[in-house]
């Protein structure tokens, strides 16, 4: 199984929320009960207030969930675990309920979130969108279409630099995992063949109890890969003694003006590693604000804003006649 263990996914999410985001509270919106296993670490280790609501796009309750959070103002930070095919509808819904301002943040956990057309996120009015991925950030011209998913995925794998078209029901990450699985199988067979000639199995069927005598040796050859011996589309492949994949990279992406951008990654060895260039973000903000005048409204209060100007009936509006923490911060 090349999927990361559910405990690793939970640990990656907890690290991201506590160390990078420092969220004091969150709302967890999930679509399937069995996915709650992934959030075992989150539910047990999250240090703040947590509200959970189940999402079901097949009825009207999903709209009630968004309406609840909007009317109660109980949360403005969310982990959203819904299928990729329903994320665009979710974005439209939070836009209708005015939940896309700079006060809101959303983390999407579907592995295929990065393949959503960035135009779908244009509903945002300052909200922060992040996503988890098993793949590194891919530079794609992505376009939705109602063509055959398997054919589209195959054409993408054959031509990764081209334009990819997919139906909304397709999972591109799944096909990358299948591709890595086949590469891993070929690595195991090559190792087996290097030791002795391989006689192909004959007369075998999935319905019979007959086994291939080299099967256990092939499994051992596959499980013995380590380090950089096997590196696929989903990263380095190696296994723990119990057979689960270990030290898999979980990529963390953040939506920018031109689409998703790298924020960092998490793995079992390195834990959370932030790769985002914050200096570039600062330069982008400065460029956006250049030539604009910002007006800041405050009140006189010690030690934040204090008056030191002439004592007249009406206090001066000259900036030099005011001092305090807020003034110093603005000057910086």
Short mmCIF file of C-alpha atoms in Angstrom, two decimals:
data_model
loop_
_atom_site.label_atom_id
_atom_site.label_comp_id
_atom_site.label_asym_id
_atom_site.label_seq_id
_atom_site.Cartn_x
_atom_site.Cartn_y
_atom_site.Cartn_z
CA UNK A 1 0.00 0.00 0.00
CA UNK A 2 1.70 3.19 -1.17
CA UNK A 3 -0.78 5.47 0.59
CA UNK A 4 0.71 7.16 3.67
CA UNK A 5 -0.43 5.74 7.00
CA UNK A 6 -3.39 7.63 8.45
CA UNK A 7 -1.34 8.48 11.55
CA UNK A 8 1.22 10.29 9.38
CA UNK A 9 -1.50 12.35 7.71
CA UNK A 10 -2.89 13.30 11.13
CA UNK A 11 0.56 14.22 12.44
CA UNK A 12 1.26 16.39 9.39
CA UNK A 13 -2.00 18.24 9.92
CA UNK A 14 -1.42 18.73 13.67
CA UNK A 15 2.10 20.07 13.03
CA UNK A 16 0.87 22.45 10.36
CA UNK A 17 -1.94 23.79 12.55
CA UNK A 18 0.12 24.16 15.75
CA UNK A 19 3.54 25.16 14.46
CA UNK A 20 2.80 27.11 11.27
CA UNK A 21 -0.74 28.39 11.70
CA UNK A 22 -1.00 28.51 15.52
CA UNK A 23 -4.77 28.14 15.30
CA UNK A 24 -6.52 28.47 18.67
CA UNK A 25 -9.70 26.88 17.31
CA UNK A 26 -11.06 25.21 14.18
CA UNK A 27 -14.08 23.70 12.51
CA UNK A 28 -13.72 20.23 10.98
CA UNK A 29 -16.05 19.62 8.02
CA UNK A 30 -15.94 16.00 6.84
CA UNK A 31 -17.88 13.96 4.30
CA UNK A 32 -17.29 10.33 5.34
CA UNK A 33 -17.28 8.75 8.79
CA UNK A 34 -14.41 6.40 7.94
CA UNK A 35 -12.16 9.39 7.21
CA UNK A 36 -12.35 10.38 10.88
CA UNK A 37 -9.65 7.80 11.56
CA UNK A 38 -7.23 10.16 9.80
CA UNK A 39 -8.06 12.85 12.35
CA UNK A 40 -7.46 10.71 15.44
CA UNK A 41 -4.26 12.64 16.20
CA UNK A 42 -5.95 15.95 15.45
CA UNK A 43 -8.88 15.20 17.75
CA UNK A 44 -6.63 14.05 20.60
CA UNK A 45 -3.80 16.58 20.25
CA UNK A 46 -5.43 19.81 19.08
CA UNK A 47 -5.07 22.27 21.94
CA UNK A 48 -7.94 24.61 21.11
CA UNK A 49 -11.69 24.56 20.59
CA UNK A 50 -12.89 22.19 17.87
CA UNK A 51 -16.34 21.89 16.29
CA UNK A 52 -17.17 19.02 13.90
CA UNK A 53 -19.91 18.94 11.27
CA UNK A 54 -20.67 16.25 8.67
CA UNK A 55 -20.99 17.37 5.05
CA UNK A 56 -23.49 15.76 2.70
CA UNK A 57 -23.87 17.45 -0.67
CA UNK A 58 -26.73 15.09 -1.56
CA UNK A 59 -29.16 16.98 0.66
CA UNK A 60 -29.55 20.52 2.00
CA UNK A 61 -27.73 19.90 5.28
CA UNK A 62 -24.42 21.01 3.78
CA UNK A 63 -25.88 24.48 3.29
CA UNK A 64 -27.09 24.48 6.89
CA UNK A 65 -23.54 23.74 8.06
CA UNK A 66 -22.12 26.82 6.33
CA UNK A 67 -25.08 28.90 7.51
CA UNK A 68 -24.49 27.72 11.09
CA UNK A 69 -20.85 28.82 11.11
CA UNK A 70 -21.76 32.14 9.48
CA UNK A 71 -24.62 33.03 11.85
CA UNK A 72 -22.95 31.84 15.07
CA UNK A 73 -19.50 33.26 14.22
CA UNK A 74 -18.19 30.26 16.18
CA UNK A 75 -15.34 29.48 13.77
CA UNK A 76 -13.43 31.15 10.96
CA UNK A 77 -10.72 28.52 10.50
CA UNK A 78 -11.61 25.21 8.90
CA UNK A 79 -10.20 21.84 7.91
CA UNK A 80 -12.34 20.67 4.98
CA UNK A 81 -12.33 16.95 4.13
CA UNK A 82 -14.69 16.65 1.18
CA UNK A 83 -14.19 15.13 -2.30
CA UNK A 84 -12.44 17.29 -4.88
CA UNK A 85 -15.54 17.17 -7.08
CA UNK A 86 -17.49 19.05 -4.38
CA UNK A 87 -14.91 21.69 -3.51
CA UNK A 88 -16.02 24.17 -6.18
CA UNK A 89 -19.59 23.99 -4.87
CA UNK A 90 -18.24 24.54 -1.35
CA UNK A 91 -16.33 27.63 -2.52
CA UNK A 92 -19.45 29.06 -4.12
CA UNK A 93 -21.42 28.42 -0.96
CA UNK A 94 -18.99 30.14 1.41
CA UNK A 95 -18.90 33.04 -1.05
CA UNK A 96 -22.69 33.38 -0.90
CA UNK A 97 -22.50 33.49 2.91
CA UNK A 98 -19.68 36.09 2.92
CA UNK A 99 -17.13 33.71 4.44
CA UNK A 100 -14.23 34.51 2.09
CA UNK A 101 -12.78 37.64 3.70
CA UNK A 102 -9.29 37.89 5.18
CA UNK A 103 -10.65 36.64 8.51
CA UNK A 104 -11.24 33.12 7.14
CA UNK A 105 -8.84 30.25 6.48
CA UNK A 106 -9.47 26.84 4.92
CA UNK A 107 -7.30 23.72 4.63
CA UNK A 108 -8.47 21.13 2.07
CA UNK A 109 -7.29 17.56 2.62
CA UNK A 110 -8.35 15.88 -0.64
CA UNK A 111 -5.10 14.85 -2.37
CA UNK A 112 -6.33 16.24 -5.71
CA UNK A 113 -7.10 19.78 -4.53
CA UNK A 114 -4.09 21.22 -6.37
CA UNK A 115 -5.62 20.10 -9.68
CA UNK A 116 -8.69 22.31 -9.28
CA UNK A 117 -8.77 25.21 -11.69
CA UNK A 118 -7.42 28.24 -9.73
CA UNK A 119 -10.29 30.29 -11.14
CA UNK A 120 -12.59 28.46 -8.71
CA UNK A 121 -10.78 30.20 -5.85
CA UNK A 122 -11.40 33.66 -7.31
CA UNK A 123 -14.42 33.92 -4.98
CA UNK A 124 -11.94 34.74 -2.21
CA UNK A 125 -11.85 38.27 -0.85
CA UNK A 126 -8.70 37.77 1.18
CA UNK A 127 -9.35 34.28 2.62
CA UNK A 128 -6.40 31.93 2.96
CA UNK A 129 -6.63 28.54 1.22
CA UNK A 130 -4.20 25.67 1.85
CA UNK A 131 -4.12 22.05 0.71
CA UNK A 132 -2.35 18.76 1.39
CA UNK A 133 -0.92 16.73 -1.48
CA UNK A 134 0.98 13.47 -2.01
CA UNK A 135 2.60 15.02 -5.05
CA UNK A 136 5.00 17.95 -5.34
CA UNK A 137 3.58 21.12 -6.82
CA UNK A 138 3.05 20.46 -10.54
CA UNK A 139 3.14 23.26 -13.10
CA UNK A 140 0.13 22.39 -15.24
CA UNK A 141 -2.35 23.94 -17.62
CA UNK A 142 -5.32 22.26 -16.00
CA UNK A 143 -8.72 22.17 -17.63
CA UNK A 144 -11.89 20.31 -16.67
CA UNK A 145 -13.65 18.26 -19.30
CA UNK A 146 -16.15 15.43 -19.46
CA UNK A 147 -13.88 12.92 -21.21
CA UNK A 148 -12.83 9.41 -20.21
CA UNK A 149 -10.86 9.59 -16.91
CA UNK A 150 -8.60 6.59 -17.55
CA UNK A 151 -7.67 7.81 -21.04
CA UNK A 152 -6.97 11.30 -19.73
CA UNK A 153 -4.82 10.03 -16.88
CA UNK A 154 -2.87 7.80 -19.27
CA UNK A 155 -2.29 10.70 -21.67
CA UNK A 156 -1.12 12.86 -18.77
CA UNK A 157 1.38 10.25 -17.61
CA UNK A 158 2.71 9.96 -21.16
CA UNK A 159 2.89 13.73 -21.59
CA UNK A 160 3.23 15.39 -18.15
CA UNK A 161 4.24 18.74 -19.64
CA UNK A 162 1.10 19.01 -21.74
CA UNK A 163 -2.40 20.15 -20.93
CA UNK A 164 -4.37 17.70 -18.83
CA UNK A 165 -8.11 17.26 -19.13
CA UNK A 166 -10.08 15.34 -16.54
CA UNK A 167 -13.61 14.66 -15.43
CA UNK A 168 -14.59 15.86 -11.97
CA UNK A 169 -14.83 12.24 -10.75
CA UNK A 170 -11.24 11.43 -11.65
CA UNK A 171 -8.42 11.16 -9.09
CA UNK A 172 -5.09 12.01 -10.65
CA UNK A 173 -3.20 11.17 -7.45
CA UNK A 174 -4.62 7.65 -7.67
CA UNK A 175 -3.06 7.16 -11.12
CA UNK A 176 0.30 8.43 -9.90
CA UNK A 177 0.12 5.90 -7.05
CA UNK A 178 -0.67 3.14 -9.56
CA UNK A 179 2.29 4.26 -11.68
CA UNK A 180 4.59 4.15 -8.63
CA UNK A 181 3.23 0.71 -7.72
CA UNK A 182 4.11 -0.66 -11.15
CA UNK A 183 7.59 0.88 -10.91
CA UNK A 184 8.02 -0.74 -7.51
CA UNK A 185 6.90 -4.10 -8.91
CA UNK A 186 9.41 -3.85 -11.76
CA UNK A 187 12.16 -2.99 -9.24
CA UNK A 188 11.31 -6.08 -7.21
CA UNK A 189 11.28 -8.33 -10.30
CA UNK A 190 14.63 -6.90 -11.45
CA UNK A 191 16.18 -7.66 -8.05
CA UNK A 192 14.76 -11.15 -8.11
CA UNK A 193 16.01 -11.77 -11.66
CA UNK A 194 19.50 -10.56 -10.70
CA UNK A 195 19.83 -13.48 -8.25
CA UNK A 196 18.42 -16.32 -10.36
CA UNK A 197 16.44 -16.96 -13.54
CA UNK A 198 12.71 -16.41 -13.08
CA UNK A 199 10.26 -18.95 -14.38
CA UNK A 200 6.91 -17.24 -15.01
CA UNK A 201 3.98 -18.75 -13.09
CA UNK A 202 1.71 -21.01 -15.12
CA UNK A 203 -1.81 -22.26 -14.60
CA UNK A 204 -2.51 -19.83 -11.79
CA UNK A 205 -5.81 -18.13 -11.03
CA UNK A 206 -7.02 -15.67 -8.44
CA UNK A 207 -9.80 -18.16 -7.67
CA UNK A 208 -7.44 -21.05 -6.86
CA UNK A 209 -5.35 -21.73 -3.77
CA UNK A 210 -2.22 -22.29 -5.85
CA UNK A 211 0.64 -19.89 -5.04
CA UNK A 212 3.76 -18.92 -6.94
CA UNK A 213 6.81 -20.29 -5.17
CA UNK A 214 8.76 -17.08 -5.86
CA UNK A 215 5.98 -14.85 -4.55
CA UNK A 216 7.39 -14.47 -1.00
CA UNK A 217 10.84 -13.69 -2.42
CA UNK A 218 9.33 -11.02 -4.68
CA UNK A 219 7.53 -9.44 -1.72
CA UNK A 220 10.76 -9.37 0.28
CA UNK A 221 12.60 -7.76 -2.65
CA UNK A 222 9.90 -5.09 -2.89
CA UNK A 223 9.86 -4.38 0.86
CA UNK A 224 13.66 -4.13 1.01
CA UNK A 225 13.87 -0.90 -1.00
CA UNK A 226 15.16 2.00 1.09
CA UNK A 227 16.54 5.50 0.84
CA UNK A 228 16.65 6.79 -2.73
CA UNK A 229 16.60 3.33 -4.34
CA UNK A 230 12.98 3.84 -5.36
CA UNK A 231 11.75 7.37 -6.01
CA UNK A 232 8.47 7.76 -7.85
CA UNK A 233 6.00 10.51 -8.64
CA UNK A 234 4.81 10.46 -5.01
CA UNK A 235 8.37 10.67 -3.70
CA UNK A 236 10.69 8.23 -2.00
CA UNK A 237 9.26 4.77 -1.36
CA UNK A 238 10.34 2.67 1.62
CA UNK A 239 8.55 0.45 4.10
CA UNK A 240 8.41 -0.12 7.84
CA UNK A 241 8.72 -3.69 9.24
CA UNK A 242 4.93 -3.96 9.41
CA UNK A 243 4.69 -3.26 5.65
CA UNK A 244 3.29 0.27 5.78
CA UNK A 245 4.94 3.00 3.77
CA UNK A 246 7.15 5.21 5.90
CA UNK A 247 8.75 8.64 5.67
CA UNK A 248 6.45 9.71 2.85
CA UNK A 249 6.48 13.40 1.97
CA UNK A 250 3.16 15.17 2.48
CA UNK A 251 3.32 18.43 0.55
CA UNK A 252 1.62 21.54 1.96
CA UNK A 253 0.40 24.07 -0.61
CA UNK A 254 -0.96 27.59 -0.24
CA UNK A 255 -3.11 29.45 -2.75
CA UNK A 256 -1.49 32.54 -4.23
CA UNK A 257 -2.55 34.98 -6.91
CA UNK A 258 -1.43 32.69 -9.74
CA UNK A 259 -2.48 29.37 -8.20
CA UNK A 260 -1.14 27.04 -5.54
CA UNK A 261 2.39 27.64 -4.26
CA UNK A 262 4.71 25.62 -2.05
CA UNK A 263 4.45 26.26 1.69
CA UNK A 264 6.47 23.27 2.87
CA UNK A 265 6.25 19.57 3.58
CA UNK A 266 6.05 17.05 6.41
CA UNK A 267 7.59 13.62 6.75
CA UNK A 268 8.30 11.21 9.58
CA UNK A 269 12.02 12.03 9.79
CA UNK A 270 12.16 15.80 9.21
CA UNK A 271 8.71 16.65 10.62
CA UNK A 272 7.38 20.03 9.42
CA UNK A 273 9.71 21.89 7.05
CA UNK A 274 8.65 25.33 5.76
CA UNK A 275 10.08 26.13 2.32
CA UNK A 276 7.99 29.22 1.57
CA UNK A 277 9.99 32.35 0.67
CA UNK A 278 8.45 34.94 2.98
CA UNK A 279 10.70 37.65 1.54
CA UNK A 280 8.96 37.16 -1.81
CA UNK A 281 5.57 37.48 -0.08
CA UNK A 282 6.70 40.72 1.57
CA UNK A 283 7.91 42.11 -1.77
CA UNK A 284 4.58 41.16 -3.36
CA UNK A 285 2.64 42.98 -0.64
CA UNK A 286 4.86 46.05 -0.89
CA UNK A 287 4.36 46.14 -4.66
CA UNK A 288 0.61 45.91 -4.22
CA UNK A 289 0.55 48.75 -1.65
CA UNK A 290 2.96 51.03 -3.52
CA UNK A 291 1.37 54.40 -4.28
CA UNK A 292 -1.58 53.83 -1.92
CA UNK A 293 -2.33 55.83 1.22
CA UNK A 294 -3.51 53.82 4.21
CA UNK A 295 -5.61 55.45 6.90
CA UNK A 296 -5.44 53.96 10.41
CA UNK A 297 -8.12 54.80 12.95
CA UNK A 298 -7.46 54.36 16.66
CA UNK A 299 -8.23 55.90 20.06
CA UNK A 300 -6.04 57.57 22.66
CA UNK A 301 -5.06 54.93 25.20
CA UNK A 302 -1.93 54.37 27.32
CA UNK A 303 0.54 52.92 26.27
CA UNK A 304 -0.68 52.47 22.70
CA UNK A 305 -1.43 56.02 21.53
CA UNK A 306 -0.53 59.01 23.77
CA UNK A 307 -0.66 62.74 23.15
CA UNK A 308 2.47 64.91 23.67
CA UNK A 309 1.52 67.99 21.69
CA UNK A 310 0.42 71.47 22.79
CA UNK A 311 -2.43 71.64 25.29
CA UNK A 312 -5.20 73.29 23.28
CA UNK A 313 -8.96 72.89 23.21
CA UNK A 314 -8.64 70.49 20.29
CA UNK A 315 -5.72 68.10 20.13
CA UNK A 316 -3.35 68.38 17.20
CA UNK A 317 -3.51 65.95 14.25
CA UNK A 318 0.20 66.37 13.59
CA UNK A 319 1.79 62.87 13.74
CA UNK A 320 4.79 64.30 15.59
CA UNK A 321 2.52 65.20 18.52
CA UNK A 322 1.64 61.55 19.17
CA UNK A 323 3.68 58.62 20.47
CA UNK A 324 3.21 55.14 21.87
CA UNK A 325 3.35 51.47 20.86
CA UNK A 326 0.97 51.75 17.90
CA UNK A 327 2.75 54.83 16.56
CA UNK A 328 6.12 53.11 16.81
CA UNK A 329 4.73 50.06 15.01
CA UNK A 330 3.37 52.20 12.17
CA UNK A 331 6.69 54.03 11.86
CA UNK A 332 8.49 50.70 11.56
#
